[in-house]
XYZ file of N, CA and C in Angstrom:
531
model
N 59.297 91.468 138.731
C 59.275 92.161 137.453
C 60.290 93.303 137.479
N 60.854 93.797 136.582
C 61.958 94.706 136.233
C 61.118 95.638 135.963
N 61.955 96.822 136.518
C 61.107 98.374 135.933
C 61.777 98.619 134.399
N 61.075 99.466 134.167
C 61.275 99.874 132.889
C 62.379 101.078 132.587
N 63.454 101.226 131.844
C 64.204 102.394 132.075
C 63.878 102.802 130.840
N 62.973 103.419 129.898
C 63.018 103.798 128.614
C 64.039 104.655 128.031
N 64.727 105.577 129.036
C 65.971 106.861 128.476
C 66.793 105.807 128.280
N 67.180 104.325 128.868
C 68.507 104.125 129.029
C 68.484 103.125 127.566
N 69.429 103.085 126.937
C 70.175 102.690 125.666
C 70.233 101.043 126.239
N 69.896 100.329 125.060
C 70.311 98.785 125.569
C 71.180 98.605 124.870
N 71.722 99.205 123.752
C 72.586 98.516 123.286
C 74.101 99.870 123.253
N 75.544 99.236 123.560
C 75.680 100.115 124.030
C 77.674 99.446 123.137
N 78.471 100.693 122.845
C 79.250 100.055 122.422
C 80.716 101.008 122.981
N 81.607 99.709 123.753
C 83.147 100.713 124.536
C 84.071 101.184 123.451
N 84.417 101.745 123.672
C 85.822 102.435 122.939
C 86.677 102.083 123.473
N 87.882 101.791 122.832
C 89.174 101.037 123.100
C 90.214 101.330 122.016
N 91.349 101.734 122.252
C 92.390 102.123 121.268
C 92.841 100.975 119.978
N 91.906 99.723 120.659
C 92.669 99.293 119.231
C 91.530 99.191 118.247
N 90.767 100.188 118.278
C 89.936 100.185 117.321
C 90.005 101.325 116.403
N 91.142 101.833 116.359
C 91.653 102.930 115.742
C 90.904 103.452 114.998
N 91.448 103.722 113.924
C 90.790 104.568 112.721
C 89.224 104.141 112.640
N 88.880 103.044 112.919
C 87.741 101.921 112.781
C 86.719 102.807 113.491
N 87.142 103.274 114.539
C 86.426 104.025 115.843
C 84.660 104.532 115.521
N 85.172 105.439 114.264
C 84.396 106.343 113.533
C 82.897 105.284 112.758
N 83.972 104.536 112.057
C 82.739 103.427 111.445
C 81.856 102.788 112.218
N 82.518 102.088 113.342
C 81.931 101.754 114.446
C 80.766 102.642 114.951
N 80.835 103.642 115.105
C 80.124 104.666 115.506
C 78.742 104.314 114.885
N 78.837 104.732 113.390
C 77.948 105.094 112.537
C 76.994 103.569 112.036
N 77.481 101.970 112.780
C 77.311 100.790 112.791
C 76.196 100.973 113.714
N 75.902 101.949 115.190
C 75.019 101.918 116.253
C 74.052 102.235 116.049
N 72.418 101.843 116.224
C 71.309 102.283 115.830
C 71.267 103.985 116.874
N 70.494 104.544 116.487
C 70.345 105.581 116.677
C 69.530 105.631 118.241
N 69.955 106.082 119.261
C 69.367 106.108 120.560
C 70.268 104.643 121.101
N 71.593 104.714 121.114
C 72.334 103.561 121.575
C 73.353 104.243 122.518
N 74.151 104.016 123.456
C 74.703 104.689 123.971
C 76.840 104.112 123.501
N 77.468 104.980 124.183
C 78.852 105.035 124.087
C 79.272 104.899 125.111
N 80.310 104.159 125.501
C 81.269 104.286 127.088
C 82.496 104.594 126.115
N 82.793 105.827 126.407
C 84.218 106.626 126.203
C 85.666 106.620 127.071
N 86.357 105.206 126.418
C 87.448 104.885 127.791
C 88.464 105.269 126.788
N 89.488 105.169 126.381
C 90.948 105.414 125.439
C 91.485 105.743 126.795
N 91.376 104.576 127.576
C 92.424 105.379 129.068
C 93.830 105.771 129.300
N 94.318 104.946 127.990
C 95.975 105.050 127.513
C 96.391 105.438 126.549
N 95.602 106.448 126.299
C 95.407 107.596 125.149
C 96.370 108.949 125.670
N 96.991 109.904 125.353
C 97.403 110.716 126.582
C 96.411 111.956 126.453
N 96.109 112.201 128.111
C 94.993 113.562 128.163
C 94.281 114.226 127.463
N 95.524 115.019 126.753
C 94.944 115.798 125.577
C 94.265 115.602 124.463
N 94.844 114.136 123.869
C 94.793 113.323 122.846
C 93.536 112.857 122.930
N 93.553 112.450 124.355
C 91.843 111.741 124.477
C 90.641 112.770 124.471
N 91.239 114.131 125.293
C 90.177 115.263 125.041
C 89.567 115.229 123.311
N 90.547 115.431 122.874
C 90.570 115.970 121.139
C 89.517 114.746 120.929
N 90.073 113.246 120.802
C 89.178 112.817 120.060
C 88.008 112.567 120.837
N 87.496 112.348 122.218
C 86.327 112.556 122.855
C 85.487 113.636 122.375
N 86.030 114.618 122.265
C 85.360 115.713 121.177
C 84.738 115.403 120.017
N 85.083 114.812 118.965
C 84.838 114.507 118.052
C 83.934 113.019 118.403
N 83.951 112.666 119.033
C 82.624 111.395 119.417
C 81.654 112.045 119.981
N 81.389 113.206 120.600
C 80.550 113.991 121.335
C 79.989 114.807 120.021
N 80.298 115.001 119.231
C 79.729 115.713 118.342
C 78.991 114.864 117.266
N 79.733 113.454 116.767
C 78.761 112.665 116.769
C 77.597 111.950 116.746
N 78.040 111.832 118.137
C 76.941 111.430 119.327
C 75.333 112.103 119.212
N 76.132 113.511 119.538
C 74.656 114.818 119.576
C 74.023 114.415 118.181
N 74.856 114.822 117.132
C 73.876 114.445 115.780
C 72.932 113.232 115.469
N 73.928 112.323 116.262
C 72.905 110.593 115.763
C 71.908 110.495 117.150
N 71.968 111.532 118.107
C 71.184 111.139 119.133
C 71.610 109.399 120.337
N 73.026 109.858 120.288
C 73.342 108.499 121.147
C 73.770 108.955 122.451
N 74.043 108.331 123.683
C 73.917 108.775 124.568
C 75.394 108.598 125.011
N 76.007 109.451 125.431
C 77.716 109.636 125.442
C 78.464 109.574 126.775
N 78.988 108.370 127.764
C 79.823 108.455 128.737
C 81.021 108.588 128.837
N 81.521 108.827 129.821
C 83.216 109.347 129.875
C 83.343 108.140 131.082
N 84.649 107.280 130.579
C 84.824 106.529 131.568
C 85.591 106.985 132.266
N 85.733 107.499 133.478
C 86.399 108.464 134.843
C 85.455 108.735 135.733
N 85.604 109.909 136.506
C 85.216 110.506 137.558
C 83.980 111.879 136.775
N 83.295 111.764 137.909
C 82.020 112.534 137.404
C 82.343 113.960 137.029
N 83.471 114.721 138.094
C 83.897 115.778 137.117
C 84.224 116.094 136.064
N 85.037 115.093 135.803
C 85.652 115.360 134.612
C 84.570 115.416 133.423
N 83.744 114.204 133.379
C 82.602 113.419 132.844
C 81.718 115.044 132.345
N 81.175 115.982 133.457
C 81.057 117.054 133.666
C 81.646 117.825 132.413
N 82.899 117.953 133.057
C 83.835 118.990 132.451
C 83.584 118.838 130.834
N 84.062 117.789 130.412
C 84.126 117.211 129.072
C 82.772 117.310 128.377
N 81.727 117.778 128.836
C 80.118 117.567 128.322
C 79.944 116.426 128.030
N 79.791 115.289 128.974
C 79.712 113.579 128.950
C 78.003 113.575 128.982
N 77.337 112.974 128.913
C 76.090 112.673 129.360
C 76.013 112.598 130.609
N 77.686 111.375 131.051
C 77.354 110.554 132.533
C 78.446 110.495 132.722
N 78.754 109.403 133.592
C 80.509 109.076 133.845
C 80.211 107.371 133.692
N 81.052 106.258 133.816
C 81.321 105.077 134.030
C 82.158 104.954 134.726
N 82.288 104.396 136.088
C 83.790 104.291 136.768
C 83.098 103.236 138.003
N 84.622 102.549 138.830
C 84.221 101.252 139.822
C 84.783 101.832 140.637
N 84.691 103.277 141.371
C 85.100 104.002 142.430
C 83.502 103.615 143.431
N 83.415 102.497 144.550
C 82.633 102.253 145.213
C 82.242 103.905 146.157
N 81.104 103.995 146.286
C 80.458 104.990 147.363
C 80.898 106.282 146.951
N 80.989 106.609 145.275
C 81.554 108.078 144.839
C 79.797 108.185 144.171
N 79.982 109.320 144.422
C 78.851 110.547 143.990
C 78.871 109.982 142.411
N 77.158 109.416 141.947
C 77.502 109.488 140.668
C 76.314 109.656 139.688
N 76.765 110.172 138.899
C 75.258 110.222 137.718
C 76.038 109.962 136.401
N 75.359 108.143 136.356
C 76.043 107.544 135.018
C 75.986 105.961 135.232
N 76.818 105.499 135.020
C 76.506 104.054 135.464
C 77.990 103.585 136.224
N 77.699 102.189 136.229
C 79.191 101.485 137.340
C 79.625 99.927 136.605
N 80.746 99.503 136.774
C 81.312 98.737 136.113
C 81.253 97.679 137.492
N 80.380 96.293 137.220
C 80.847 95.481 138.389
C 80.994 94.039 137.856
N 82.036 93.484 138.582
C 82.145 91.430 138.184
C 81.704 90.796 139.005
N 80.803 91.411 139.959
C 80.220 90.297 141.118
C 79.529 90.657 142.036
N 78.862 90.544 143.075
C 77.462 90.633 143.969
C 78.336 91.953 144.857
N 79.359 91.719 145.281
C 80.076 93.087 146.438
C 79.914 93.973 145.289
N 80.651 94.222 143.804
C 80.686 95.426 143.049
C 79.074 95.579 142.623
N 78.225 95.107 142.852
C 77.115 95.469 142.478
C 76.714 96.174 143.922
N 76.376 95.723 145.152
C 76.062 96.370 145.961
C 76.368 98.011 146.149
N 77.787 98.118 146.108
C 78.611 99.498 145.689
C 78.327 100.041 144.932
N 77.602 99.571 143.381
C 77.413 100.233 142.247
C 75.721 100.811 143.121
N 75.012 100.017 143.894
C 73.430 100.445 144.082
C 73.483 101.159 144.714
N 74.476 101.349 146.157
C 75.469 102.442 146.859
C 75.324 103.934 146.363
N 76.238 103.938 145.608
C 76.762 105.047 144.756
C 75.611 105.545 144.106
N 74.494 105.391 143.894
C 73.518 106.001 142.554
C 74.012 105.558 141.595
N 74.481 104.846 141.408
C 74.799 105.179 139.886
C 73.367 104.294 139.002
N 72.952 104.498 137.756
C 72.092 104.295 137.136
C 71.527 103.090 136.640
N 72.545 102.366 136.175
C 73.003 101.026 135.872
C 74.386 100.720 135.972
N 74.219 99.286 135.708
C 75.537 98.230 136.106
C 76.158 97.941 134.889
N 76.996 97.894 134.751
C 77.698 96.814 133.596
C 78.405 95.557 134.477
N 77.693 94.597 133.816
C 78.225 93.594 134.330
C 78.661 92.648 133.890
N 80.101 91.911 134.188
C 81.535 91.545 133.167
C 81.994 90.098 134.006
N 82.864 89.993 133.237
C 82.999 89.471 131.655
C 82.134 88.243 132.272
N 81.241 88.125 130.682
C 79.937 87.201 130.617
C 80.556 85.885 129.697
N 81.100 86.382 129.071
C 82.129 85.014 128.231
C 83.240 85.852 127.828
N 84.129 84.861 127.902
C 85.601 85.055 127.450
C 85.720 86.670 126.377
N 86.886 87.466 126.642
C 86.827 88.361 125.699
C 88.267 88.978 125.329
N 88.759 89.472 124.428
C 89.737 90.113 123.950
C 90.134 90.845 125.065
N 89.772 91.594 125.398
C 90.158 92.984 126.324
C 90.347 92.548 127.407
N 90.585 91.358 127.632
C 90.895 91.552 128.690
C 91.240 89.639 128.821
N 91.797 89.029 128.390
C 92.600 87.418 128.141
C 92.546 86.542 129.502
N 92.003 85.129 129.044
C 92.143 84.385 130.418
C 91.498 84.921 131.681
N 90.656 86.352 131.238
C 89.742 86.500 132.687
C 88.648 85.204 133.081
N 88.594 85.163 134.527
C 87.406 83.993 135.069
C 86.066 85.479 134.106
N 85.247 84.293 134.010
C 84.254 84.545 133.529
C 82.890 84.092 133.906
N 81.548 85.132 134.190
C 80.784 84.794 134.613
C 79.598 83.710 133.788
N 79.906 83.784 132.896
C 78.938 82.250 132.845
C 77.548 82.373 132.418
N 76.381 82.356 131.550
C 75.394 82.879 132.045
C 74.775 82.327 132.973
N 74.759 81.134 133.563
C 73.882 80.807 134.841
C 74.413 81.725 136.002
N 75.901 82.118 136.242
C 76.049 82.897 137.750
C 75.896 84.589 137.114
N 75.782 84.541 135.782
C 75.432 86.083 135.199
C 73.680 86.710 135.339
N 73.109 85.347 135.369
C 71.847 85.793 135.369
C 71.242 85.596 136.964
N 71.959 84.843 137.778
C 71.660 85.123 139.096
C 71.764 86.213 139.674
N 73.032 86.650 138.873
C 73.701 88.303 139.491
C 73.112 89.372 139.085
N 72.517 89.068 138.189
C 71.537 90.304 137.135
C 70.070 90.235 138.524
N 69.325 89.088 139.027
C 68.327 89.075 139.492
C 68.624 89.873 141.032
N 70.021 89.897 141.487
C 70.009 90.474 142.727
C 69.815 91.768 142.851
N 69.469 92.641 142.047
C 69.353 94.257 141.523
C 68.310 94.692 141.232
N 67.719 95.991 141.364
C 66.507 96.183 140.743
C 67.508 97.251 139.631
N 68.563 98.019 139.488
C 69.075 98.659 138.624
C 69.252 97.894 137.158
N 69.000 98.614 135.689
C 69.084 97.499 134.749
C 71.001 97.569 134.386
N 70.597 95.516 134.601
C 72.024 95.235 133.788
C 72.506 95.319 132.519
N 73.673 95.643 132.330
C 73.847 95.738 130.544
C 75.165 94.461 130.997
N 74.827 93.613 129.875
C 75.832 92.543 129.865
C 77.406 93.055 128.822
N 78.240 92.522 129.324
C 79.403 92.799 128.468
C 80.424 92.143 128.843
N 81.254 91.722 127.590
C 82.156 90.944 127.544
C 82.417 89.796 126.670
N 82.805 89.699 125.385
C 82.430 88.735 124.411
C 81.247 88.641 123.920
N 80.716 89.619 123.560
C 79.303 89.778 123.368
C 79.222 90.016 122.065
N 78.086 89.398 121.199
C 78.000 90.460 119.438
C 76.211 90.224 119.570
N 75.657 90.095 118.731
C 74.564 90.299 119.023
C 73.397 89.048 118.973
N 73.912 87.893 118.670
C 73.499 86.936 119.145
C 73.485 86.653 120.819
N 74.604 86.360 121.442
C 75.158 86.452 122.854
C 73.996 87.462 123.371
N 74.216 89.011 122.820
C 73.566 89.739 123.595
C 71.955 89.799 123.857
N 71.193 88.981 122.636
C 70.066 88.855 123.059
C 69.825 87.658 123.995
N 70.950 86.438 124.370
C 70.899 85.678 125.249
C 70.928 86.373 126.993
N 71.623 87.102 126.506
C 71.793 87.897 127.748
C 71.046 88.512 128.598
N 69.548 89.044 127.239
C 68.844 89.735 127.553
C 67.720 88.990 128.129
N 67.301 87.656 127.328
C 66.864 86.389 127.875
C 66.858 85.974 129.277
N 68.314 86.234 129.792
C 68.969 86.358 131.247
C 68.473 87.011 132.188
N 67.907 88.136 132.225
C 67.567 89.203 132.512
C 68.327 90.659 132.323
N 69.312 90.486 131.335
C 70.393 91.755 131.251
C 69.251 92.903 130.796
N 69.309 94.160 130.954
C 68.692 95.255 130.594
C 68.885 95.475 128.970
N 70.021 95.000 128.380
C 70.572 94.944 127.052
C 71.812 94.870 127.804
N 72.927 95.095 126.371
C 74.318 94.142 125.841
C 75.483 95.939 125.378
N 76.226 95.640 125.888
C 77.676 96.269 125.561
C 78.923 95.406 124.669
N 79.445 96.131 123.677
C 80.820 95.321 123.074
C 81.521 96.016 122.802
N 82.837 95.772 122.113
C 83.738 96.628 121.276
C 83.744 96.043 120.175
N 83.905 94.745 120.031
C 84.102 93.840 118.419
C 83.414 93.930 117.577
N 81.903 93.798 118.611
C 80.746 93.533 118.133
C 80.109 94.571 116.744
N 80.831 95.759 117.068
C 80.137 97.039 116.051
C 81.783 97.539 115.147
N 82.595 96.187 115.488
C 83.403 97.071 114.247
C 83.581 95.901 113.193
């Protein structure tokens, strides 16, 4: 049986630059108590500060739960909730990005909270990646007691399959714009 994480958000939606102007709508598409992974990694610094700002403020109002995809300082620095990052055996309070049984071990390693675990079917962001499948997705979900959030070609059909799977809940970008 799976424990229960009640703080943690099942449904959960990435940020990505080509969701431009959209970003905002997207936002306001998330039920309320859903969380954010905050990546614009090719955004420049400042640029990404500014508008991370403005998703953090957001965030606080609709009550969603707000990560910074980097390093826990920064995550820190920025008033993140958490961090998201696949830096194996780093200090962490937030979750971890893994595609397979070694990045999961590392993610249980590290503390980190939960897993995201990728790509579950084919997806934009990332073209022609191997893909886990749900039969080797839901094997990989059972090797953990941390909850999985599935992601990767996901909208919200997929994601309740996922959840079926044993995923903890579902992550997208498409899915909420």
């Amino acid at each position: 049986m799976r424990p229960r994480h009640p703080e943690l958000p099942r449904l959960w939606m990435m940020t990505d630059e080509r969701q431009g102007d959209g970003l905002f709508a997207a936002i306001r598409r998330l039920p309320a108590g859903s969380g954010i992974v905050f990546r614009h990694k090719a955004t420049p610094n400042a640029e990404r500060r500014h508008l991370f700002g403005r998703v953090r403020r957001i965030a606080r109002r609709r009550g969603l739960v707000l990560l910074l995809a980097g390093g826990d300082a920064k995550a820190r620095h920025w008033g993140a909730d958490g961090a998201h990052h696949r830096r194996p055996h780093a200090p962490r309070y937030g979750t971890a990005a893994a595609h397979g049984l070694r990045e999961i071990r590392a993610a249980e390693r590290s503390g980190a909270g939960a897993i995201f675990l990728s790509p579950l079917h084919p997806t934009r962001s990332h073209p022609g990646a191997p893909t886990l499948g749900r039969m080797r997705f839901a094997a990989l979900a059972r090797t953990t007691s941390l909850p999985v959030i599935a992601l990767g070609g996901i909208d919200r059909i997929r994601g309740r399959m996922a959840m079926r799977a044993g995923a903890w809940g579902w992550a997208a970008i498409d899915a909420w714009s």
